PDB file of C-alpha atoms in Angstrom:
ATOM      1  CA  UNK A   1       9.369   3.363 -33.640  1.00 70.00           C
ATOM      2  CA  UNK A   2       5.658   3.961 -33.922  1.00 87.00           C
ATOM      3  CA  UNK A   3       4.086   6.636 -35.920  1.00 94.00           C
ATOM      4  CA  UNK A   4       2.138   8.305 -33.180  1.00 96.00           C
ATOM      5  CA  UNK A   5       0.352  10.819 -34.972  1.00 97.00           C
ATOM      6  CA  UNK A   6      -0.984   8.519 -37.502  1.00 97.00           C
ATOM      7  CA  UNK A   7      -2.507   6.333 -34.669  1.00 97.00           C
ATOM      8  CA  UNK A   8      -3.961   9.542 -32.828  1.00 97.00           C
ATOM      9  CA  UNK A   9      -5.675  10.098 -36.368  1.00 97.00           C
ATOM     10  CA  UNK A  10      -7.026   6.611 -36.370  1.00 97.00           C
ATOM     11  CA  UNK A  11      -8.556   7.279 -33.042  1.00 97.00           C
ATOM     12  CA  UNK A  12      -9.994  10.353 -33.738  1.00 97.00           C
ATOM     13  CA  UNK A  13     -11.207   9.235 -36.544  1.00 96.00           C
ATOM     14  CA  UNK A  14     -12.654   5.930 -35.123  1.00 94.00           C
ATOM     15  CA  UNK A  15     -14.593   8.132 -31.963  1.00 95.00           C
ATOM     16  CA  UNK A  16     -15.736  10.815 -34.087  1.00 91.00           C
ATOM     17  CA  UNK A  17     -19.414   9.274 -33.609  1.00 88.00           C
ATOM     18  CA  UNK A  18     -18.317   7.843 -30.579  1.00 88.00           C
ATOM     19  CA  UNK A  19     -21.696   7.697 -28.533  1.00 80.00           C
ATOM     20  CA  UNK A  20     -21.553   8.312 -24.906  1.00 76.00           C
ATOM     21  CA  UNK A  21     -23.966   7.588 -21.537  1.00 75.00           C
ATOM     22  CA  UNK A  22     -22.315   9.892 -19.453  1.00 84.00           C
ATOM     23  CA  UNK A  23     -22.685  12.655 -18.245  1.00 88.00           C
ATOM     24  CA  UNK A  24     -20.723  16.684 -17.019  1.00 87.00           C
ATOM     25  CA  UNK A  25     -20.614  16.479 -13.427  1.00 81.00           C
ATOM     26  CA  UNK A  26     -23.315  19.018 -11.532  1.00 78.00           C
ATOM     27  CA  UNK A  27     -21.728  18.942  -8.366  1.00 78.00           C
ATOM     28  CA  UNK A  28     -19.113  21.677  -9.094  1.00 83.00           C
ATOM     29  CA  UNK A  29     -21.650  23.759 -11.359  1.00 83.00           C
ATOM     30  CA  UNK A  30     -19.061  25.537 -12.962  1.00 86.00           C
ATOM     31  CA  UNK A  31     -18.246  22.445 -15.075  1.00 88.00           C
ATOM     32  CA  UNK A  32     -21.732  22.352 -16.215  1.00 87.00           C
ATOM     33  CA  UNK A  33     -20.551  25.376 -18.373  1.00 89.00           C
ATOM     34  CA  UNK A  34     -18.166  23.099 -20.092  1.00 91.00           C
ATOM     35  CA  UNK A  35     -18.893  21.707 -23.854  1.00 92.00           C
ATOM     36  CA  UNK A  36     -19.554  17.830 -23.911  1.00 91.00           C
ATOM     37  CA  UNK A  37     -18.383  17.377 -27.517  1.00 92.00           C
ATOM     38  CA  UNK A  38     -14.716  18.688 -26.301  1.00 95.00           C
ATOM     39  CA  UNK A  39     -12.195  16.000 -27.142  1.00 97.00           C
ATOM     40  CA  UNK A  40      -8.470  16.280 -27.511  1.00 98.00           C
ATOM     41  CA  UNK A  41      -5.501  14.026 -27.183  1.00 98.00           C
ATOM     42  CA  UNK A  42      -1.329  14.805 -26.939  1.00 98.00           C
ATOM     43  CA  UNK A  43       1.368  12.308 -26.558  1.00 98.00           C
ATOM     44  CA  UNK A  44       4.494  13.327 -25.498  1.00 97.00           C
ATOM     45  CA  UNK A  45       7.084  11.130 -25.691  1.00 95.00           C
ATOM     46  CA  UNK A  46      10.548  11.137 -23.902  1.00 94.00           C
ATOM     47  CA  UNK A  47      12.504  12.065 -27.039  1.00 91.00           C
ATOM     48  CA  UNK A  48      11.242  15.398 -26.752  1.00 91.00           C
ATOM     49  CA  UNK A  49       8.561  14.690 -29.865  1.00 94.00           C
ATOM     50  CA  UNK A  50       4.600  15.554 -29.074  1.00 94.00           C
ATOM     51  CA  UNK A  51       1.642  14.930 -31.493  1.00 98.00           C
ATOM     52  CA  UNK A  52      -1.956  15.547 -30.647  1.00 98.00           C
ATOM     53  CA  UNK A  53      -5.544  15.707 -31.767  1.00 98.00           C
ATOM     54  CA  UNK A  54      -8.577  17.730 -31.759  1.00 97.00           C
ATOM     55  CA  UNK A  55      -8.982  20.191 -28.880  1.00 98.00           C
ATOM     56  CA  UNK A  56      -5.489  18.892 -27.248  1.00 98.00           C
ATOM     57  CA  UNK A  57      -4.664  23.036 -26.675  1.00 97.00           C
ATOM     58  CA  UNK A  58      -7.510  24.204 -25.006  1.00 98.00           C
ATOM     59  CA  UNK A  59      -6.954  24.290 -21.204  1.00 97.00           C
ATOM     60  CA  UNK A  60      -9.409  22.823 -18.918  1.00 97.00           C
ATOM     61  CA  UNK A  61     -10.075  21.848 -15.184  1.00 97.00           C
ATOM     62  CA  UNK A  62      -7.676  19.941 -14.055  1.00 98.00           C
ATOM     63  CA  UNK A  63      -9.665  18.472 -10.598  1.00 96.00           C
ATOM     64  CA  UNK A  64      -7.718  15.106  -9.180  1.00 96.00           C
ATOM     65  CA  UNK A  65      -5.577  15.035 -11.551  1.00 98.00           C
ATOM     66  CA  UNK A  66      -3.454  17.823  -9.559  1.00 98.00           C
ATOM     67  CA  UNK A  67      -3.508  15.185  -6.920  1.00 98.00           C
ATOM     68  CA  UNK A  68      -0.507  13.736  -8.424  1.00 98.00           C
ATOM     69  CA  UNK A  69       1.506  16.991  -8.405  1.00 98.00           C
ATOM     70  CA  UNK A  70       0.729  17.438  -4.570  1.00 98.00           C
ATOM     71  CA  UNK A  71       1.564  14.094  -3.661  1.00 98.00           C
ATOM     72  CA  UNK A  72       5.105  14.118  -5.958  1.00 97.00           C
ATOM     73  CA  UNK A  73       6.087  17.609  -3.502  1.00 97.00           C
ATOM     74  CA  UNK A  74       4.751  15.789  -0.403  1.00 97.00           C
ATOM     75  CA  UNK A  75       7.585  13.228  -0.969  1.00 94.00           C
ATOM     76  CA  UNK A  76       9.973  15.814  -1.226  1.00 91.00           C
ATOM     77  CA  UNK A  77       8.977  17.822   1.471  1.00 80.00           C
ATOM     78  CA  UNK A  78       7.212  15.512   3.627  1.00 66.00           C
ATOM     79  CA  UNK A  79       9.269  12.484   5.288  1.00 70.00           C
ATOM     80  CA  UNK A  80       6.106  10.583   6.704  1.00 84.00           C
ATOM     81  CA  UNK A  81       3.670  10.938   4.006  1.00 92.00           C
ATOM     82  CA  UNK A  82       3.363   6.908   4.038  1.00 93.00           C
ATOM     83  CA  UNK A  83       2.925   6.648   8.063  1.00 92.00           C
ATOM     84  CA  UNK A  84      -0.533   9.608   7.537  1.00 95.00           C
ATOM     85  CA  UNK A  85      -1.561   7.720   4.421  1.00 96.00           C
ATOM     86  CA  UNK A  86      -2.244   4.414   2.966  1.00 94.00           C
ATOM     87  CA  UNK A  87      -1.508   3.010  -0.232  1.00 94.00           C
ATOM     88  CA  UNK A  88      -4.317   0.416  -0.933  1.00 92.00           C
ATOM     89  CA  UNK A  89      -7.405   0.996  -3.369  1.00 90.00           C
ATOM     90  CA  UNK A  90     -10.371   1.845  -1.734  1.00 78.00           C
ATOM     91  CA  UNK A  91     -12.998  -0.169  -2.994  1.00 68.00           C
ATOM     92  CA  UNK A  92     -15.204   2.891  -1.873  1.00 65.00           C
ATOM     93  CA  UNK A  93     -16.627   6.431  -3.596  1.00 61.00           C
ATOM     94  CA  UNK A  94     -13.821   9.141  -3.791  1.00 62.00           C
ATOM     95  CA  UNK A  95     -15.118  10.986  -1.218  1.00 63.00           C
ATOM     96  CA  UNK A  96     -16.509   8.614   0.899  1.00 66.00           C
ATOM     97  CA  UNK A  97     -16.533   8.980   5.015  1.00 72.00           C
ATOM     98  CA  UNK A  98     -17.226   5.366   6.121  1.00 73.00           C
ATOM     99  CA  UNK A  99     -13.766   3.908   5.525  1.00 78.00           C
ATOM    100  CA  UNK A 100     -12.098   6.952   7.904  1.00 82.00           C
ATOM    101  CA  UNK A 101     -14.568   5.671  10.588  1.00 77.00           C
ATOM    102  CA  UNK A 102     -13.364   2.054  10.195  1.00 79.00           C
ATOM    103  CA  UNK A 103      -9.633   2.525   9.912  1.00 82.00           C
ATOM    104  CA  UNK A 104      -9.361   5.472  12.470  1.00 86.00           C
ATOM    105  CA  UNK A 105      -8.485   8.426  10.321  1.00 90.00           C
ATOM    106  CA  UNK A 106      -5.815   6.827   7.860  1.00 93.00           C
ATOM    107  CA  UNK A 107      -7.155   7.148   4.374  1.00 94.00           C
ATOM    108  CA  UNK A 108      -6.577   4.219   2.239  1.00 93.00           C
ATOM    109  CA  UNK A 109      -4.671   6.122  -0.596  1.00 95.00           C
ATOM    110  CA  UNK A 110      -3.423   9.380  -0.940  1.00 96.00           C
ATOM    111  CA  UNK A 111      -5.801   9.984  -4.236  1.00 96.00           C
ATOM    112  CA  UNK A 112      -8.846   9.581  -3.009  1.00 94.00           C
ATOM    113  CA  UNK A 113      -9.989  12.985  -1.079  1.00 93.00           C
ATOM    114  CA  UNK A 114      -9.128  12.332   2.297  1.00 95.00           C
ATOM    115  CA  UNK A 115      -5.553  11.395   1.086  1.00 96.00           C
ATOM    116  CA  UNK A 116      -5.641  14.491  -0.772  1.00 97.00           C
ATOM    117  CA  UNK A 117      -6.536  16.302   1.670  1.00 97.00           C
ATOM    118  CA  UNK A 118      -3.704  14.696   4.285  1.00 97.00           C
ATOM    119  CA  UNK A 119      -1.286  15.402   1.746  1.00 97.00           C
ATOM    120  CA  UNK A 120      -2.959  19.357   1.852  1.00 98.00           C
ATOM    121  CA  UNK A 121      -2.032  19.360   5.551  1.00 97.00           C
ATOM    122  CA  UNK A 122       1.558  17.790   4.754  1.00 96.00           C
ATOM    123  CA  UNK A 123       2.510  20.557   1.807  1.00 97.00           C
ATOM    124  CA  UNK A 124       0.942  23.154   4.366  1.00 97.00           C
ATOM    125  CA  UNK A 125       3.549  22.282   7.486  1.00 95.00           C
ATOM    126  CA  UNK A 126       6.283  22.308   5.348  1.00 94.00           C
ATOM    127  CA  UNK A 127       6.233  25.423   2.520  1.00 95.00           C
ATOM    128  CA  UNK A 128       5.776  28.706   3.311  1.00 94.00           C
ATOM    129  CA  UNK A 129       3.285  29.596   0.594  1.00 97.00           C
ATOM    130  CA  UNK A 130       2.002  26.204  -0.361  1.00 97.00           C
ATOM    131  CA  UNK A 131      -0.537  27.894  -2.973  1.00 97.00           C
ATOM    132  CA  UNK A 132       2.364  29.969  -5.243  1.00 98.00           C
ATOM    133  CA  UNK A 133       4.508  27.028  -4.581  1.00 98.00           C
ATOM    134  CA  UNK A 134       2.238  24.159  -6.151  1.00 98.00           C
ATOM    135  CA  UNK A 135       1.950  26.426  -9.274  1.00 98.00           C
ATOM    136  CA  UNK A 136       5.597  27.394  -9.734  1.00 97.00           C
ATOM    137  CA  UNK A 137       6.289  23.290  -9.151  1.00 97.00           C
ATOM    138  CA  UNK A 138       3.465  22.803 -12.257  1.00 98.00           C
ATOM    139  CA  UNK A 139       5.317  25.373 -14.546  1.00 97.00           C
ATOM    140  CA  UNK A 140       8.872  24.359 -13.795  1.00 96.00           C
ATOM    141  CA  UNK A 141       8.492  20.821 -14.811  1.00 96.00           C
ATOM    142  CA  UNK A 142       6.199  21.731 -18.037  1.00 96.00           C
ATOM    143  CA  UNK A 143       8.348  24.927 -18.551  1.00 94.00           C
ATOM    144  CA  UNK A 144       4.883  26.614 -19.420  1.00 96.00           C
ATOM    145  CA  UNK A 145       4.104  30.067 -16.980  1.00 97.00           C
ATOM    146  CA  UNK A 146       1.056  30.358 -18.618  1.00 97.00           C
ATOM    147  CA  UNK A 147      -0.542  27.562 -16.544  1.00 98.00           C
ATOM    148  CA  UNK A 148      -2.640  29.262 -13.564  1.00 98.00           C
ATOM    149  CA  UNK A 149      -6.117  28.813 -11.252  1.00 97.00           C
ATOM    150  CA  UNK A 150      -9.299  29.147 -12.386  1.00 95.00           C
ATOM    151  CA  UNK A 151     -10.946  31.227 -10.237  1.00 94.00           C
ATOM    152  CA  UNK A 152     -14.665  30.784 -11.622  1.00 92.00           C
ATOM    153  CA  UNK A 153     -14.358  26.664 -10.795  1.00 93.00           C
ATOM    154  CA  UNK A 154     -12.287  27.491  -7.591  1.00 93.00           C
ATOM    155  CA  UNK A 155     -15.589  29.827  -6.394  1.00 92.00           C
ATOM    156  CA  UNK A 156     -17.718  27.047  -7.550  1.00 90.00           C
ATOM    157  CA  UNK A 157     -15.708  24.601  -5.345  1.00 88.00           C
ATOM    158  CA  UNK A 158     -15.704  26.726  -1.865  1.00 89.00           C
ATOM    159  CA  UNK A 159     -19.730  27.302  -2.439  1.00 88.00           C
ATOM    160  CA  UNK A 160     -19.889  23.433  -2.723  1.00 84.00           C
ATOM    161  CA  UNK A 161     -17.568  22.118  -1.071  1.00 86.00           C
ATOM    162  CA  UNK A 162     -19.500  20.228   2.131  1.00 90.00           C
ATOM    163  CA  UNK A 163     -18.482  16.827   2.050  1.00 90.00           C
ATOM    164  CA  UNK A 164     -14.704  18.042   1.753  1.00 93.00           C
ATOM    165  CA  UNK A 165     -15.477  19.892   4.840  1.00 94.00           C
ATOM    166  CA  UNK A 166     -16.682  16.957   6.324  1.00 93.00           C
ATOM    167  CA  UNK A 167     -13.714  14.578   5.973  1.00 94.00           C
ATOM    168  CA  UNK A 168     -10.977  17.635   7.104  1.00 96.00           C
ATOM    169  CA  UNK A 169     -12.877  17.638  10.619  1.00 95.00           C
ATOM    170  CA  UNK A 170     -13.440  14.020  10.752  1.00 94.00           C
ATOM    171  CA  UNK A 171      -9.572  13.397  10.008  1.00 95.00           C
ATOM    172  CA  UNK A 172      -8.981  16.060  12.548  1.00 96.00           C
ATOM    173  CA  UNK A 173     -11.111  14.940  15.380  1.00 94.00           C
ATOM    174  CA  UNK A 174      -9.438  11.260  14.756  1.00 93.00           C
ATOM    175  CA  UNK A 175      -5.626  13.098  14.755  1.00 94.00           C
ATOM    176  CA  UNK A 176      -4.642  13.179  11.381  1.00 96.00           C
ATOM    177  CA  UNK A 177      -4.785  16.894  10.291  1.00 97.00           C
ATOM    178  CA  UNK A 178      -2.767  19.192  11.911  1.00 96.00           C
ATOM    179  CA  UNK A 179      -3.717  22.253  10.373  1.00 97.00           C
ATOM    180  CA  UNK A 180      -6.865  24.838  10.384  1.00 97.00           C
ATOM    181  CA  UNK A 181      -9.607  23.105   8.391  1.00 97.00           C
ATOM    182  CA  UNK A 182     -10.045  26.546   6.610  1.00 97.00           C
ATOM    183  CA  UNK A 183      -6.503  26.745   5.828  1.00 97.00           C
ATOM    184  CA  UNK A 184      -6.812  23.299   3.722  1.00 98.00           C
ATOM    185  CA  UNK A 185     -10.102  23.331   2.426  1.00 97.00           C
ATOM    186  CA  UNK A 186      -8.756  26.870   0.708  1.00 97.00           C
ATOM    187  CA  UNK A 187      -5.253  25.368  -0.625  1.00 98.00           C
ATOM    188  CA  UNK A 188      -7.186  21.478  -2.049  1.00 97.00           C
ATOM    189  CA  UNK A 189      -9.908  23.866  -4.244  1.00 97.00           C
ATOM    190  CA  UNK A 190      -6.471  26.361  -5.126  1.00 97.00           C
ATOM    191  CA  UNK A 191      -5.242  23.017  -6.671  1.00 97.00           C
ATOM    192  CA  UNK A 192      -8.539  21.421  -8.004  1.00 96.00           C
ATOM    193  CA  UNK A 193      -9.063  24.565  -9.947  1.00 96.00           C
ATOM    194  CA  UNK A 194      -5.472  24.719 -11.995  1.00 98.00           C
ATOM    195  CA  UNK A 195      -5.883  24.671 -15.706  1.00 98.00           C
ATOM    196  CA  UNK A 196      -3.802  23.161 -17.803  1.00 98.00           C
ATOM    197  CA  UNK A 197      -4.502  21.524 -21.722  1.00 98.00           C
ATOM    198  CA  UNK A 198      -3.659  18.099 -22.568  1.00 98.00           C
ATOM    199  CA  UNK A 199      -0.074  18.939 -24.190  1.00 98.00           C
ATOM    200  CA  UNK A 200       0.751  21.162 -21.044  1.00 98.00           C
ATOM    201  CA  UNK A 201      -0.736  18.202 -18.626  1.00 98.00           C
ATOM    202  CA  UNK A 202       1.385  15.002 -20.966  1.00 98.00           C
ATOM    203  CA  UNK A 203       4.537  17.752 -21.246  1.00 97.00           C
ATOM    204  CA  UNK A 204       3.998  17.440 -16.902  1.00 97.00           C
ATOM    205  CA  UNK A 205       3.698  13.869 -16.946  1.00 98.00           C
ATOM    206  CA  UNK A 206       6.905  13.318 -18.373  1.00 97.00           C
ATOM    207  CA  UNK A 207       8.845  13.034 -15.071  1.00 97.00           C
ATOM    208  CA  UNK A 208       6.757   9.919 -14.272  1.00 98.00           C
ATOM    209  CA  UNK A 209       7.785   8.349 -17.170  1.00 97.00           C
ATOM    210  CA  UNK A 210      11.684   9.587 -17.553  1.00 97.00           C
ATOM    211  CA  UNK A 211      12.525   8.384 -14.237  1.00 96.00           C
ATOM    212  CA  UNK A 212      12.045  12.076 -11.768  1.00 97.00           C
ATOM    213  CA  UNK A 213      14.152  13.744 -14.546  1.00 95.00           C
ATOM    214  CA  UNK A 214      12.938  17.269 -16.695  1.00 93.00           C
ATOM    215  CA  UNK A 215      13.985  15.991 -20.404  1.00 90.00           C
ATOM    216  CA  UNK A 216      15.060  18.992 -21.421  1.00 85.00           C
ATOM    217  CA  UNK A 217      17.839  19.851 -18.622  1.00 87.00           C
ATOM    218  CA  UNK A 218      18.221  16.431 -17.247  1.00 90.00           C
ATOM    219  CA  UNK A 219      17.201  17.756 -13.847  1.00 92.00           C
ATOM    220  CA  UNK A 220      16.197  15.548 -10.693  1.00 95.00           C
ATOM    221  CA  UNK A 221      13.210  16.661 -10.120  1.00 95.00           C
ATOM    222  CA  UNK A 222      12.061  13.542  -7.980  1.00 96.00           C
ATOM    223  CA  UNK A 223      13.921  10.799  -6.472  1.00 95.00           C
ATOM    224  CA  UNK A 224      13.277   7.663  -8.415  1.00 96.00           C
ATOM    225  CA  UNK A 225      12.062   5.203  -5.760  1.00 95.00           C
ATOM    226  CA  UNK A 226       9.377   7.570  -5.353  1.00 96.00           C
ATOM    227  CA  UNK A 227       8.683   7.944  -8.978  1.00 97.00           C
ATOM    228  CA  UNK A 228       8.215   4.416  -8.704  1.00 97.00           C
ATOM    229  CA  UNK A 229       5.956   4.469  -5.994  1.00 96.00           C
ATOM    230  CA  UNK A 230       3.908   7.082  -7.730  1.00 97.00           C
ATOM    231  CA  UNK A 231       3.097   5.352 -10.882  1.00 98.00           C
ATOM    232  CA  UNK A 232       2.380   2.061  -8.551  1.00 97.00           C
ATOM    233  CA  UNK A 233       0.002   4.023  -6.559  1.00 97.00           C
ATOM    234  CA  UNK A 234      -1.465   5.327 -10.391  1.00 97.00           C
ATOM    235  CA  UNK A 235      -1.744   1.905 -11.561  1.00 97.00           C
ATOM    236  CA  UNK A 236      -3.833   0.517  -8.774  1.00 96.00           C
ATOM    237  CA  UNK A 237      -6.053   3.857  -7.169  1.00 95.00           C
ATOM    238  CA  UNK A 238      -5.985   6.061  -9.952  1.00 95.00           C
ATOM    239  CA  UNK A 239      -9.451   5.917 -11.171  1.00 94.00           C
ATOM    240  CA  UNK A 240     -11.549   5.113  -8.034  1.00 81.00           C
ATOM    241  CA  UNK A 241     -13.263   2.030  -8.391  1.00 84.00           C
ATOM    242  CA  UNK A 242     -12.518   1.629 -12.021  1.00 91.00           C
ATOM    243  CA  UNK A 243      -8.597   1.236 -11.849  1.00 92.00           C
ATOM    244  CA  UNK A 244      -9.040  -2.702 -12.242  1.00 94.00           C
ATOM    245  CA  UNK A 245     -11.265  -2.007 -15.355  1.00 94.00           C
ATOM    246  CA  UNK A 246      -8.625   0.859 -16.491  1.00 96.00           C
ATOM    247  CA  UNK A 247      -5.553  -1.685 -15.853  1.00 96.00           C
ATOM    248  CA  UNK A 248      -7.516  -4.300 -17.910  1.00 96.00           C
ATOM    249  CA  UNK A 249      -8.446  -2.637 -20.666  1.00 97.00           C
ATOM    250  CA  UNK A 250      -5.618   0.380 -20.779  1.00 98.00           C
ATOM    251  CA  UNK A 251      -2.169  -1.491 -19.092  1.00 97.00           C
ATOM    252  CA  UNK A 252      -0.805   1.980 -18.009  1.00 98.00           C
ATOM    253  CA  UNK A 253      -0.313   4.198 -14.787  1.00 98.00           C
ATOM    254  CA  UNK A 254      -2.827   7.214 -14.674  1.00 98.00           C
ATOM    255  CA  UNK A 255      -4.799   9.470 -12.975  1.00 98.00           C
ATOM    256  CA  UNK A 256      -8.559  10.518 -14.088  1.00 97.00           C
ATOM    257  CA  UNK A 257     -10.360  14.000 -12.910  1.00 96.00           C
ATOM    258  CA  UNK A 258     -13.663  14.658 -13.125  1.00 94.00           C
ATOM    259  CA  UNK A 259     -13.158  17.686 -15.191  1.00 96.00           C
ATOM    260  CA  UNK A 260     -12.970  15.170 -17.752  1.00 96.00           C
ATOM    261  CA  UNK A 261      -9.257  14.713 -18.127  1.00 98.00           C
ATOM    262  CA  UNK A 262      -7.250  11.533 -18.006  1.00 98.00           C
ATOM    263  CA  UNK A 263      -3.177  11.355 -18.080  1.00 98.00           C
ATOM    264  CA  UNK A 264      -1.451   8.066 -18.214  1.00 98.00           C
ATOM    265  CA  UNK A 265       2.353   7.506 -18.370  1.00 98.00           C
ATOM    266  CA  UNK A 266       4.343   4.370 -20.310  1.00 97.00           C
ATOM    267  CA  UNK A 267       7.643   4.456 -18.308  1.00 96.00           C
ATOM    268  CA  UNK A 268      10.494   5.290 -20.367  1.00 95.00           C
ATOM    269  CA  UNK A 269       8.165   6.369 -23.483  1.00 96.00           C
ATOM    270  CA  UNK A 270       5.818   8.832 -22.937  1.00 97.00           C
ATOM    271  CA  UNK A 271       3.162  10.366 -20.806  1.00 98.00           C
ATOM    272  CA  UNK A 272      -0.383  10.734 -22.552  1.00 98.00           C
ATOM    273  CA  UNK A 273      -3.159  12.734 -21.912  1.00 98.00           C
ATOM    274  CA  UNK A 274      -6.832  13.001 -23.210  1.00 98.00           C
ATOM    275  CA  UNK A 275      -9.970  15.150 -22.176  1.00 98.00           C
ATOM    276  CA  UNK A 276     -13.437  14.761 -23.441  1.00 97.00           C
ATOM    277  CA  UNK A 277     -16.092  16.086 -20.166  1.00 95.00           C
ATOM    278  CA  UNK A 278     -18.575  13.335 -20.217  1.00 95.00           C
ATOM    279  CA  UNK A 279     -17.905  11.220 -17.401  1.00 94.00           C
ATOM    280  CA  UNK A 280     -19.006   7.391 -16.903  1.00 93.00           C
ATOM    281  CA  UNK A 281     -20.662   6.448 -13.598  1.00 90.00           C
ATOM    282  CA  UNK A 282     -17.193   5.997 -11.760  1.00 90.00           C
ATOM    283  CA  UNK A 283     -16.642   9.583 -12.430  1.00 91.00           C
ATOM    284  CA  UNK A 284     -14.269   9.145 -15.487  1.00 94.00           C
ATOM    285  CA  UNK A 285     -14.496  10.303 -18.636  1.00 96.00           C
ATOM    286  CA  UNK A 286     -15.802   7.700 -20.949  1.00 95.00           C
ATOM    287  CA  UNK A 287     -14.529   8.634 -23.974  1.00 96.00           C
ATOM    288  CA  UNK A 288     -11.061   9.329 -22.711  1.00 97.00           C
ATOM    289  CA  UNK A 289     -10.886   5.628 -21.664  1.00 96.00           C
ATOM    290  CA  UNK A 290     -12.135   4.078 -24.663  1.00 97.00           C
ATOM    291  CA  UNK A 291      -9.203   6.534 -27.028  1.00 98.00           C
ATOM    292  CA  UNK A 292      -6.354   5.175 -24.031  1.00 98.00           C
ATOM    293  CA  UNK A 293      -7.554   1.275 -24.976  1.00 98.00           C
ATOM    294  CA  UNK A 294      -7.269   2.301 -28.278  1.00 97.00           C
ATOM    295  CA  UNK A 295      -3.601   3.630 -28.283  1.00 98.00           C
ATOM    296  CA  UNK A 296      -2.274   0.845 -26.461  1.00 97.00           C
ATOM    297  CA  UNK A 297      -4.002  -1.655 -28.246  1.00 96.00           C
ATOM    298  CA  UNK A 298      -2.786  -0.045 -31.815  1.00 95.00           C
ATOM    299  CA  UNK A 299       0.904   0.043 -30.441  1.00 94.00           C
ATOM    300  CA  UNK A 300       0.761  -3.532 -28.712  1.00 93.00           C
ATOM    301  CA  UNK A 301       2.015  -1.719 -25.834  1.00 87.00           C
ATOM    302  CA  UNK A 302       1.650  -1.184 -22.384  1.00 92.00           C
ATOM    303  CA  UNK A 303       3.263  -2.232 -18.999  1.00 92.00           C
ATOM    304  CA  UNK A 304       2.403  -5.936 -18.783  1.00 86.00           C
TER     305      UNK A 304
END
């Protein structure tokens, strides 16, 4: 059994002068506002037991992250989710519009933003309020009803949000949307926008790593073939074009947003997550990635 706070002191202790290139995003300007010295870690582990570091309580925009969460209720609502999206890497910028041209509307995975955006369209046909839904969903499986929107980034997204625009219509005019455009546009920035600190955002992990199940109760949340599929589709498109590099140097399942924010899940262990806003050219957070290497690396563990 590992002493997981004493490592999560190590590795605050070893990035406290930690010097990064990156850089808060400026396309959403509200996360301009953030701090870049923000750092905080929490492990939570499938005994029950959490630990954490620095600024692990301080909620903070989730972004893609809440990708994960959409596409986990798309495969309980949604029957065809794999037959509207694809499951490869993309090879290609998150929000890029080239590879919809080229493979006629089916994006290559759903967590890149045209997959997102599918899945939008999926949770849409299927719930009746797909907004109050995707929240209750979040607070049920961290049992935390604090968690909410934050309406100051989710303003900041619908003022800036062009090239999301772009890819709803494009997916439409090629068949793959059924919805309005304005309808899922409104719900992706609802779930971009949800705040949640690192302990809340490892506590929500857990189901990826305990097999679909809530700890506490033992309840099914998710089936687990698609758990499975989940933390495949984590392992090999999570980060945009730096999941090789994140597999290489990390060995776990996760998901990156560019709110800073990383979560990564060792199956039947724990689920990890670590924020710290400046971001690395692929749009992750540098510093993040570098404390992840570091945890697996002190335990000798990960999933190869």
């Amino acid at each position: 059994m590992h002493d997981y706070q004493a490592i999560l002191n190590i590795i605050e202790k070893e990035l406290k002068n930690f010097e990064s290139e990156g850089k808060v995003p400026d396309y959403i300007p509200e996360l301009k506002n953030v701090s870049p010295d923000k750092f905080g870690m929490n492990i939570h582990g499938i005994s029950g037991k959490h630990f954490s570091i620095g600024d692990s309580h301080e909620p903070f925009s989730i972004q893609s992250i809440s990708k994960v969460f959409t596409l986990a209720m798309a495969t309980i609502y949604g029957k065809k989710v794999w037959e509207r999206v694809d499951v490869e890497p993309s090879g290609s910028p998150f929000n890029s519009l080239m590879q919809l041209d080229a493979e006629d509307g089916i994006p290559r995975n759903p967590f890149i933003n045209a997959g997102a955006l599918v899945v939008a369209d999926i949770l849409i046909t299927h719930l009746r309020n797909p907004k109050k839904e995707l929240l209750e969903f979040v607070r049920r499986i961290t049992n935390d009803n604090r968690i909410d929107f934050d309406e100051n980034v989710l303003e900041s997204e619908k003022n800036h949000g062009y090239r999301n625009a772009a890819l709803v219509n494009y997916m439409k005019s090629l068949g793959n949307i059924n919805n309005s455009v304005e309808e899922i546009l409104d719900f992706y920035f609802y779930q971009c926008s949800i705040r949640m600190s690192c302990e809340q955002l490892s506590r929500a992990f857990i189901i990826f790593a305990n097999q679909g199940q809530i700890i506490e109760t033992g309840e099914q949340i998710l089936e687990r073939i698609n758990v499975k599929r989940i933390n495949a589709i984590m392992q090999t498109c999570g980060f945009y074009d730096e999941a090789g590099e994140f597999s290489f140097r990390v060995g776990l399942p996760g998901k990156s947003g560019v709110g800073g924010g990383i979560v990564a899940v060792h199956p039947k262990e724990y689920a990890v997550a670590v924020w710290s806003p400046l971001l690395n050219a692929n749009g992750n957070s540098a510093k993040g990635m570098r404390a992840l290497e570091e945890l697996t690396t002190f335990t000798g563990l990960s999933i190869f």
